[in-house]
Coordinates of C-alpha atoms and ligand atoms in Angstrom, one line a residue:
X812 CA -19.6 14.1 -127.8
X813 CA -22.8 12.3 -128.5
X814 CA -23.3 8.6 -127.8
X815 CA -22.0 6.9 -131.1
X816 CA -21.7 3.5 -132.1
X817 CA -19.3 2.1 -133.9
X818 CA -18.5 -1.6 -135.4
X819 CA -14.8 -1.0 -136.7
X820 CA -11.7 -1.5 -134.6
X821 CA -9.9 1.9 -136.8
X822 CA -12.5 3.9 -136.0
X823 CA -12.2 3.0 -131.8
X824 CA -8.7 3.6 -132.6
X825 CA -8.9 6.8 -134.2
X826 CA -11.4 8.1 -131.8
X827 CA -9.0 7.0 -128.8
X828 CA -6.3 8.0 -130.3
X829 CA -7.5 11.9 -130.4
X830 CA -8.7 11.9 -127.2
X831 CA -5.2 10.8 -125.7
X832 CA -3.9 13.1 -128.3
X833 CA -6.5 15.9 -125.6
X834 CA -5.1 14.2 -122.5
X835 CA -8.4 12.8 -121.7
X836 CA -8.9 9.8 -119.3
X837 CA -10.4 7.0 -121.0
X838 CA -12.6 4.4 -118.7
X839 CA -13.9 1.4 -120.2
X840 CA -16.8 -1.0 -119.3
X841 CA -16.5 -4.5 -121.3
X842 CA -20.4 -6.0 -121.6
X843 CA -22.1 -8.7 -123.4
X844 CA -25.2 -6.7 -123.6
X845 CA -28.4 -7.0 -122.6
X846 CA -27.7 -4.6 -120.0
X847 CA -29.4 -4.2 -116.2
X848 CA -28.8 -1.6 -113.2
X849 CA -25.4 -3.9 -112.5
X850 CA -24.0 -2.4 -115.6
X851 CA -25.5 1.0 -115.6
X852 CA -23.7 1.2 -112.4
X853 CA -20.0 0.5 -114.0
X854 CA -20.7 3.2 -116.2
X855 CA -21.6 5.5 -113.8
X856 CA -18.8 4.8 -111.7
X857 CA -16.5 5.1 -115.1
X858 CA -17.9 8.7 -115.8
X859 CA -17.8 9.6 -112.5
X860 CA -13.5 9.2 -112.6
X861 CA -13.2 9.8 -116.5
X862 CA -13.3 12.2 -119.0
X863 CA -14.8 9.7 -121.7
X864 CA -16.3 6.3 -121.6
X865 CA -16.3 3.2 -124.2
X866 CA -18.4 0.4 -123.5
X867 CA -18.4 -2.7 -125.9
X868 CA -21.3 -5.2 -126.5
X869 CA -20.0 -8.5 -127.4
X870 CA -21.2 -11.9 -126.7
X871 CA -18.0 -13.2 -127.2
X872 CA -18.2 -17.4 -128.4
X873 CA -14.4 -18.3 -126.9
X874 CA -16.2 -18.1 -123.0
X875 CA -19.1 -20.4 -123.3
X876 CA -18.5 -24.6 -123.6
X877 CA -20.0 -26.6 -126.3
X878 CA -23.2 -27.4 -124.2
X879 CA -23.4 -23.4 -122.9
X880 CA -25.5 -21.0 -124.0
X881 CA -24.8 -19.0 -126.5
X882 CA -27.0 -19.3 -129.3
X883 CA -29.4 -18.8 -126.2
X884 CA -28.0 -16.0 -124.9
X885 CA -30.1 -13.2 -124.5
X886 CA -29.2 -10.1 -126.9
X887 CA -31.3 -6.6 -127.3
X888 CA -29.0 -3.8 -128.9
X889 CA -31.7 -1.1 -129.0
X890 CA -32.3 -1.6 -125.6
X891 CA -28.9 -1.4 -124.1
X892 CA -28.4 2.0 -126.7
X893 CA -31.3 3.2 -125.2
X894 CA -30.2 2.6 -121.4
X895 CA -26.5 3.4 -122.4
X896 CA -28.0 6.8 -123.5
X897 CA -30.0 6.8 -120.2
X898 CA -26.5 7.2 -118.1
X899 CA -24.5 9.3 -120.3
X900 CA -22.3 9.9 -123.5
X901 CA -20.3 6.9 -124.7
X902 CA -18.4 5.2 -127.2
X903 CA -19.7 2.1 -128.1
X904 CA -18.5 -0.7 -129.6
X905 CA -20.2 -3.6 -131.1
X906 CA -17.4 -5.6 -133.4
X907 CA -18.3 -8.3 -135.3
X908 CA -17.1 -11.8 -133.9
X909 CA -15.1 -11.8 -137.6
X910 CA -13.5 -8.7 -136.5
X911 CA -12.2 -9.7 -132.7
X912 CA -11.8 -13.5 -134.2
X913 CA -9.6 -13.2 -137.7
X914 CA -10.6 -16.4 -139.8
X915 CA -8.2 -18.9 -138.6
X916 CA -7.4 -17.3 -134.9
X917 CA -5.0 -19.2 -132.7
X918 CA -4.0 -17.0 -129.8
X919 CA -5.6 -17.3 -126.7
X920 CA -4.4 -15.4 -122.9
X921 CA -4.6 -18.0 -120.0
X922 CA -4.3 -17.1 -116.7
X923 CA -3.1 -20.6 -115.2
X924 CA -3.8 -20.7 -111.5
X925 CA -6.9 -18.5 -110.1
X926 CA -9.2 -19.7 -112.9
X927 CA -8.6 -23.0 -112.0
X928 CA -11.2 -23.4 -108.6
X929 CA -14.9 -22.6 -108.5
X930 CA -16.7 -21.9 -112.0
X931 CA -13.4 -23.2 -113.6
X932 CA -14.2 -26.5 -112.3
X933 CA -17.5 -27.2 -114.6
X934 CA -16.8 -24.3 -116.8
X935 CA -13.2 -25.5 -117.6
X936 CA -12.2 -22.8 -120.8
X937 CA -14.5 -20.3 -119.9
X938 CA -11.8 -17.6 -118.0
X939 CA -9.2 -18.4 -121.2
X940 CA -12.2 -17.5 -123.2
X941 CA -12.7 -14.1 -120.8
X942 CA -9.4 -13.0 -120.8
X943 CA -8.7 -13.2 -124.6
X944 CA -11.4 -10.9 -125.3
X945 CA -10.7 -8.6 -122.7
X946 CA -7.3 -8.4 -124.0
X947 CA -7.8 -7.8 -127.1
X948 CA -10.4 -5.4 -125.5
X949 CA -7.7 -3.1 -123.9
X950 CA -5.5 -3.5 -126.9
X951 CA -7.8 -1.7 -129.0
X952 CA -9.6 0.6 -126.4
X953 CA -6.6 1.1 -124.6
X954 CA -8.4 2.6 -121.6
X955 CA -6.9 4.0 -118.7
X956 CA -9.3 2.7 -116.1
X957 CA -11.4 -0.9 -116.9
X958 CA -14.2 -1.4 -114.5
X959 CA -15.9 -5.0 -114.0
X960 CA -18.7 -6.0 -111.5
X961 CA -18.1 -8.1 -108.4
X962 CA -20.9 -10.1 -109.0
X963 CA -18.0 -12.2 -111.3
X964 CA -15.2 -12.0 -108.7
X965 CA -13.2 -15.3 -110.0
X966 CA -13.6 -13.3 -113.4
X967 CA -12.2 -10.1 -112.1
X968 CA -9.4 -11.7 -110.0
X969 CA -8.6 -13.0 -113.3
X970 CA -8.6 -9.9 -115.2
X971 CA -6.3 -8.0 -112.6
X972 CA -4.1 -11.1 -112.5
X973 CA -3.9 -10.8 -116.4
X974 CA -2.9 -7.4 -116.4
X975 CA -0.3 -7.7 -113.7
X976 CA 1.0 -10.3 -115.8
X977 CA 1.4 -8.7 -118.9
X978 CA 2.1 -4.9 -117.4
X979 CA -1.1 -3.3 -119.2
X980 CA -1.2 0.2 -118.2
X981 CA -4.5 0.0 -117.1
X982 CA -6.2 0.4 -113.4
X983 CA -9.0 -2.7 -113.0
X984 CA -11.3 -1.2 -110.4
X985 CA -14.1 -3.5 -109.2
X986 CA -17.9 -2.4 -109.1
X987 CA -20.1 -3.8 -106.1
X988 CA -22.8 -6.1 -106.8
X989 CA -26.7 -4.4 -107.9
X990 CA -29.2 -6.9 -106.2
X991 CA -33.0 -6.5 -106.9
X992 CA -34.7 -5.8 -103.9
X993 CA -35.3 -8.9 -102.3
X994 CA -31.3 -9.6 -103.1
X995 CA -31.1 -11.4 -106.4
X996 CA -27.8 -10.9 -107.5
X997 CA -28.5 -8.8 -110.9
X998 CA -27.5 -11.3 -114.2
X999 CA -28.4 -11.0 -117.9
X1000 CA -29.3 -14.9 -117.2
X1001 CA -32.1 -14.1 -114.8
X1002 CA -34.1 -13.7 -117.8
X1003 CA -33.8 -17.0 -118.3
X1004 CA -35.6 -17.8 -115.2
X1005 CA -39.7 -18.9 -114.5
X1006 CA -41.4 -17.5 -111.8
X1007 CA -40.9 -20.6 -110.0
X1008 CA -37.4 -20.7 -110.4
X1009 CA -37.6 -16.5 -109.8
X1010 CA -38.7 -17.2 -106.2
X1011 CA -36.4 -20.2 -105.6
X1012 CA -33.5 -18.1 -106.6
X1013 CA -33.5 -15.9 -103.8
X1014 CA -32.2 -18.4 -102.1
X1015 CA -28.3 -17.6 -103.1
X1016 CA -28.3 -14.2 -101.9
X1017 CA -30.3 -16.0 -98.5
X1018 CA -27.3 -18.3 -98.4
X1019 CA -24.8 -15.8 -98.3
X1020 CA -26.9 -13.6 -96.1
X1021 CA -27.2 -16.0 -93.3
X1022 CA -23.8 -16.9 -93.2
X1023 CA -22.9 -13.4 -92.7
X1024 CA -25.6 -13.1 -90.1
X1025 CA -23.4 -16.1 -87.9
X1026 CA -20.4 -14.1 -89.0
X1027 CA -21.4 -11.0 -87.1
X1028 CA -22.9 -13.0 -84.5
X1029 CA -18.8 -14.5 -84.0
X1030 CA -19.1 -17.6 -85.8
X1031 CA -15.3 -18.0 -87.4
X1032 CA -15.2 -21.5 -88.3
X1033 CA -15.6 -22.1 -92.1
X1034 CA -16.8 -25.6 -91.9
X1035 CA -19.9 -24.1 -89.8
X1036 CA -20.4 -21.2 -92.4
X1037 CA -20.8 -23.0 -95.2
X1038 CA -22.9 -25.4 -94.1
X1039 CA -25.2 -22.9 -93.1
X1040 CA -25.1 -21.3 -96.3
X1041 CA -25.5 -24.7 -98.0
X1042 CA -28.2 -25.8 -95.5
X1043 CA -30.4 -23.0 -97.4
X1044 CA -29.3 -24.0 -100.5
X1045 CA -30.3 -27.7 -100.4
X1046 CA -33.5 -26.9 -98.8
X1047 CA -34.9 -25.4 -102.0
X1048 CA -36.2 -28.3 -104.6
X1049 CA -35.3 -27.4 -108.0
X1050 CA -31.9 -25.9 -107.0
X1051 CA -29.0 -28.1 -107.7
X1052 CA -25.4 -26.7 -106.1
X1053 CA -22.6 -26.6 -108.1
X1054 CA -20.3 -25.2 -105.2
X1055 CA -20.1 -23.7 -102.0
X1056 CA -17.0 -22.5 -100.9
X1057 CA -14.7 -19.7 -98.9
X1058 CA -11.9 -18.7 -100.4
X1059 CA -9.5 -15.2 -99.9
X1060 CA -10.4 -12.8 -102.5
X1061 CA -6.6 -12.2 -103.6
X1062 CA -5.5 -15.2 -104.9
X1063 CA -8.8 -17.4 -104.2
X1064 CA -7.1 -20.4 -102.0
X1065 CA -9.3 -22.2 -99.8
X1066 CA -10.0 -20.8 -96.3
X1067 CA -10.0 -23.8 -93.6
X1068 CA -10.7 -23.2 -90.0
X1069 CA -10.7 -19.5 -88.9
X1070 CA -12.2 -17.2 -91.9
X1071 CA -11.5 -13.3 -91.6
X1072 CA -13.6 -10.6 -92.8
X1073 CA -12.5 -10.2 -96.3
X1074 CA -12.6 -13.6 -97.1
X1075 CA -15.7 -14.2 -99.1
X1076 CA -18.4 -16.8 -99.1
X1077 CA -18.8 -18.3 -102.8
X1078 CA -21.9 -19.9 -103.9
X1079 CA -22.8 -21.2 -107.6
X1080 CA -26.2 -23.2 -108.6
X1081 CA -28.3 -24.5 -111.5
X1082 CA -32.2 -23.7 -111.6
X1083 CA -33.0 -24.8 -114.8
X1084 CA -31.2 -24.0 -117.3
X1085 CA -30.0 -21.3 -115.4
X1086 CA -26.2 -21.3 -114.0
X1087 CA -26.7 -18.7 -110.9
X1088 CA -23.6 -17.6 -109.3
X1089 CA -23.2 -14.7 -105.9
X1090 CA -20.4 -14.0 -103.9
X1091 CA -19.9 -12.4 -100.5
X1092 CA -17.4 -10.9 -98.1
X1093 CA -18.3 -12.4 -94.8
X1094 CA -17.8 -9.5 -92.9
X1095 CA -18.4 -5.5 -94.0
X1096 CA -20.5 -3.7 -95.7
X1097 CA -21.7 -5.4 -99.3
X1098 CA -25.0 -4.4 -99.8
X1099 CA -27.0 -7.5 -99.1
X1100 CA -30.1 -7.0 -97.4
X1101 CA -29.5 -7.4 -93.4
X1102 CA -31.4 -10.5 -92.3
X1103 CA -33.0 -13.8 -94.6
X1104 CA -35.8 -12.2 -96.7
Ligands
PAF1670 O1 -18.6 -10.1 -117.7 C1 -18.9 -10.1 -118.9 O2 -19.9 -9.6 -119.4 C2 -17.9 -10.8 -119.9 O3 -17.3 -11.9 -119.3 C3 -16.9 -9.8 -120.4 C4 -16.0 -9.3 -119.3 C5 -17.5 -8.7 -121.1 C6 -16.0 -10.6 -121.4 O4 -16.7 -11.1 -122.5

């Protein structure tokens, strides 16, 4: 199959429904365009456990708030055909916000609890917003395997809390975070980002860095952690914190006192008119460089 493109919701349909009709395993990789490495590496990681792949581009309007950004948000579709291309064969869909939104819409899929903390806080309908579309999503795609990047761990917590919920026969696999080499989390909203702001921004991936560094040295104590983490933080001008926090990265409760390995190290921040979030496992292997750049 060559890559092909398709606006329609029957013709995803019809195309899935032959392949399952071949017994073929279907993976899936939801996007809102303007694609970097971090999604080239979710489709990757779908064709490398599935006998086709379906990637959708839609900036979808229920997941940003009034003052948000999404007239702002960055779009390029030859691009991301031309990188999709780059990786593989796919189906891709680009619907029309008409098509995903009837005229007159009222049905929305809110995951009540773990949306609730961290970017739910100042971002209060943006997982409601996430989890319509990416139901809708796997209603008409009806993949087998769905694969999201950890770089949005609330948002895939949420996901694989959604689909537990509502028993959709589908497998959410995560896929680790693609950092630029001196360990910017990759983002689509980088791009919105000065030079200035580009250098500054290192800091989040510092943040989390460091805190892992006390981690390995035996530092347990969450207080201590995160102020390390937020000590770097503040002591860039230009970067204002929205959060710093540990939390378990099953159902994201707050970790107080002694942290384990898995728990992970959140940290979220406005440069500019850029909202920068990173995430972290404080112990293990993640992929961050190993000492502050
Ligand atoms: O992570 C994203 O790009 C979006 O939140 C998603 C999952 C495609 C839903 O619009």
């Amino acid at each position: 199959m060559d890559s092909r493109v398709v606006q329609e919701i029957a013709e995803v349909r019809s195309q899935v429904a032959t392949w399952r009709r071949e017994g073929k395993r279907i993976g899936f990789v939801p996007t809102m365009g303007y694609l970097h490495e971090g999604h080239l590496s979710l489709m990757r990681q779908a064709l490398a456990c599935c006998d086709r792949l379906v990637v959708s581009i839609f900036v979808n309007p229920t997941q940003f708030g009034p003052s948000e950004d999404l007239s702002a948000y960055p779009r390029d579709l030859a691009g991301d055909l031309a990188k999709i291309r780059s990786v593989g064969e796919a189906l891709v869909f680009v619907p029309s916000v008409e098509a995903m939104y009837p005229q007159g819409a009222q049905t929305f899929v809110e995951v009540m609890e773990v949306t609730q903390p961290l970017c739910g806080v100042s971002r209060p309908i943006h997982f409601r917003g996430v989890t319509t579309v990416v139901c809708k999503l796997f209603l008409i795609v009806q993949p087998d395997i769905a694969i999201f990047g950890e770089k949005d761990f609330q948002q895939l917590v949420a996901i694989r809390q959604m689909v537990r919920d509502l028993r959709f026969p589908v497998e959410v696999l995560g896929g680790p975070i693609v950092r630029e080499a001196d360990g910017l989390a990759m983002s689509s909203r980088n791009a919105y980002l000065d030079p200035d702001q580009r250098m500054s921004a290192r800091a989040l991936s510092r943040a989390l860095t460091e805190a892992r560094l006390r981690f390995a040295a035996g530092e347990r104590d969450a207080k201590h952690l995160l102020g390390v983490a937020r000590a770097i933080l503040e002591s860039i001008s230009g970067i204002e914190i929205d959060y710093v926090e540990v939390r378990d990265p099953v159902g994201l409760h707050t970790v107080e006192g002694a942290v384990k390995s898995e728990d992970r190290l959140f940290v979220a921040a406005y440069l500019g008119r850029a909202r920068l979030i990173d995430n972290a496992p404080l112990g293990g292997a993640c992929g961050l460089p190993p000492a502050s750049v």
